[in-house]
Amino acid sequence: MGEWITSIEGTDQGARVALILALTAAFLHAVFGALQKGRHDPLLSRGAIDASYGLMAAPVAFFVVPWPEPHMWPIFAGAFVIHAGYKLATLGAYRRGAFTVVYPIMRGTGPLFTVIGAWLIFGETFNGIQWLGVAVLLAGLYGLAAYNMARVTLARDTLIPALWLAVLTGLFVAVYTTYDAYGIRATADPFTFLAWFFFIDGLLFPVLAARFYGRMDNPPTLGPLALRGIIGGFVAFASFGSIMLATRLDQVGEAAVLRETSTVFAALIGWLILREPVGPVRIALMGLIAAGAVIVEAGG
């Protein structure tokens, strides 16, 4: 599999596969966000998910994929620190603000910074049509956040710090997307990066979650939490793995923008499965998000 991925890098086939992977990552990221924001405290959910994918990745890292080259260990250390910051910012935003408000801001801030980072690090450039697409997508994302913010009644007293943390999360999204794209390109086999990343990334938050769980007055039952962690672990593998492979096959900026259609998928999941009302304004704003992604891809 790794040999096939490397063989189609920079080809038309690789670009098509990258498009499919980026859209797959968008859908799965919406599912992942809902799992993390669910009925358990976000730290407990994150700890259960990280423990699951860390344990699942360990045998693959040690016994299946090629061993990392020596220069990869500092890269893994940097990824560990960046993702820890991202998760802390995400947890802070989820604890202080409504999901429908903070999630679009997180996802809207990320692609703009990622496009800039991809230009600085990889020399990737967007043409005028693609920048128009980015503007349309951001207008839809921030418009959706503003529309939801005007109507939310939950946790309004902590909304301002939640918004700042959401912006910080978006910055971390851009940093880790760009940095991890560098990391997955730095090793001969992309699955070496993915396996070792998940194993190393799964070491910290289970410990933090266990300490938090031990201090709770009424801790939740472990069975449903463990099930959420296992499901989230598989979703994380597929979501993060898809977007990282997409960044190896094609432009980092394009993959980052396409991934942010996750907000559309999140709304569709809420409408189709949870029976949440959408309304014409949200439909129009989601249309902007989808249109922006299409413009970016068509313009490239």
PDB file of C-alpha atoms in Angstrom, residues 36 43 46 50 53 76-94 96 106-107 164-177 179-180 197 200-202 204-205 208:
ATOM      1  CA  GLN A  36     -15.609  14.319  21.350  1.00  0.00           C
ATOM      2  CA  LEU A  43     -11.226  15.504  28.315  1.00  0.00           C
ATOM      3  CA  ARG A  46     -10.347  12.602  24.275  1.00  0.00           C
ATOM      4  CA  ASP A  50      -6.336   8.555  22.395  1.00  0.00           C
ATOM      5  CA  TYR A  53      -5.841   4.507  18.903  1.00  0.00           C
ATOM      6  CA  PHE A  76       7.628  12.994  16.005  1.00  0.00           C
ATOM      7  CA  ALA A  77       8.593  15.011  19.094  1.00  0.00           C
ATOM      8  CA  GLY A  78       7.478  18.233  17.407  1.00  0.00           C
ATOM      9  CA  ALA A  79       4.190  16.644  16.317  1.00  0.00           C
ATOM     10  CA  PHE A  80       3.572  15.455  19.891  1.00  0.00           C
ATOM     11  CA  VAL A  81       3.923  18.996  21.276  1.00  0.00           C
ATOM     12  CA  ILE A  82       1.835  20.636  18.529  1.00  0.00           C
ATOM     13  CA  HIS A  83      -1.024  18.158  18.852  1.00  0.00           C
ATOM     14  CA  ALA A  84      -1.017  18.475  22.650  1.00  0.00           C
ATOM     15  CA  GLY A  85      -1.509  22.232  22.265  1.00  0.00           C
ATOM     16  CA  TYR A  86      -4.243  21.671  19.683  1.00  0.00           C
ATOM     17  CA  LYS A  87      -6.136  19.282  21.941  1.00  0.00           C
ATOM     18  CA  LEU A  88      -5.915  21.567  24.982  1.00  0.00           C
ATOM     19  CA  ALA A  89      -7.255  24.504  22.953  1.00  0.00           C
ATOM     20  CA  THR A  90     -10.042  22.331  21.536  1.00  0.00           C
ATOM     21  CA  LEU A  91     -11.066  21.064  24.960  1.00  0.00           C
ATOM     22  CA  GLY A  92     -11.118  24.601  26.325  1.00  0.00           C
ATOM     23  CA  ALA A  93     -13.361  25.805  23.503  1.00  0.00           C
ATOM     24  CA  TYR A  94     -15.746  22.847  23.798  1.00  0.00           C
ATOM     25  CA  ARG A  96     -16.877  27.029  27.259  1.00  0.00           C
ATOM     26  CA  MET A 106     -12.117  26.310  14.469  1.00  0.00           C
ATOM     27  CA  ARG A 107     -12.526  24.931  10.994  1.00  0.00           C
ATOM     28  CA  TRP A 164     -10.720  33.083  21.347  1.00  0.00           C
ATOM     29  CA  LEU A 165      -9.921  29.450  22.092  1.00  0.00           C
ATOM     30  CA  ALA A 166     -11.665  28.446  18.861  1.00  0.00           C
ATOM     31  CA  VAL A 167      -9.440  30.849  16.902  1.00  0.00           C
ATOM     32  CA  LEU A 168      -6.378  29.459  18.710  1.00  0.00           C
ATOM     33  CA  THR A 169      -7.542  25.951  17.819  1.00  0.00           C
ATOM     34  CA  GLY A 170      -7.785  26.993  14.173  1.00  0.00           C
ATOM     35  CA  LEU A 171      -4.202  28.240  14.342  1.00  0.00           C
ATOM     36  CA  PHE A 172      -3.099  24.892  15.766  1.00  0.00           C
ATOM     37  CA  VAL A 173      -5.028  23.111  12.989  1.00  0.00           C
ATOM     38  CA  ALA A 174      -3.004  25.051  10.429  1.00  0.00           C
ATOM     39  CA  VAL A 175       0.274  24.355  12.233  1.00  0.00           C
ATOM     40  CA  TYR A 176      -0.281  20.630  12.614  1.00  0.00           C
ATOM     41  CA  THR A 177      -1.651  20.218   9.077  1.00  0.00           C
ATOM     42  CA  TYR A 179       3.888  20.280  10.009  1.00  0.00           C
ATOM     43  CA  ASP A 180       2.425  16.782   9.644  1.00  0.00           C
ATOM     44  CA  PHE A 197       2.302   9.230  15.137  1.00  0.00           C
ATOM     45  CA  ILE A 200       3.162   8.541  20.347  1.00  0.00           C
ATOM     46  CA  ASP A 201       0.164  10.859  20.241  1.00  0.00           C
ATOM     47  CA  GLY A 202      -1.842   8.422  22.342  1.00  0.00           C
ATOM     48  CA  LEU A 204      -0.412  11.876  27.074  1.00  0.00           C
ATOM     49  CA  PHE A 205      -4.164  12.436  27.228  1.00  0.00           C
ATOM     50  CA  LEU A 208      -4.579  13.406  31.990  1.00  0.00           C
TER      51      LEU A 208
END
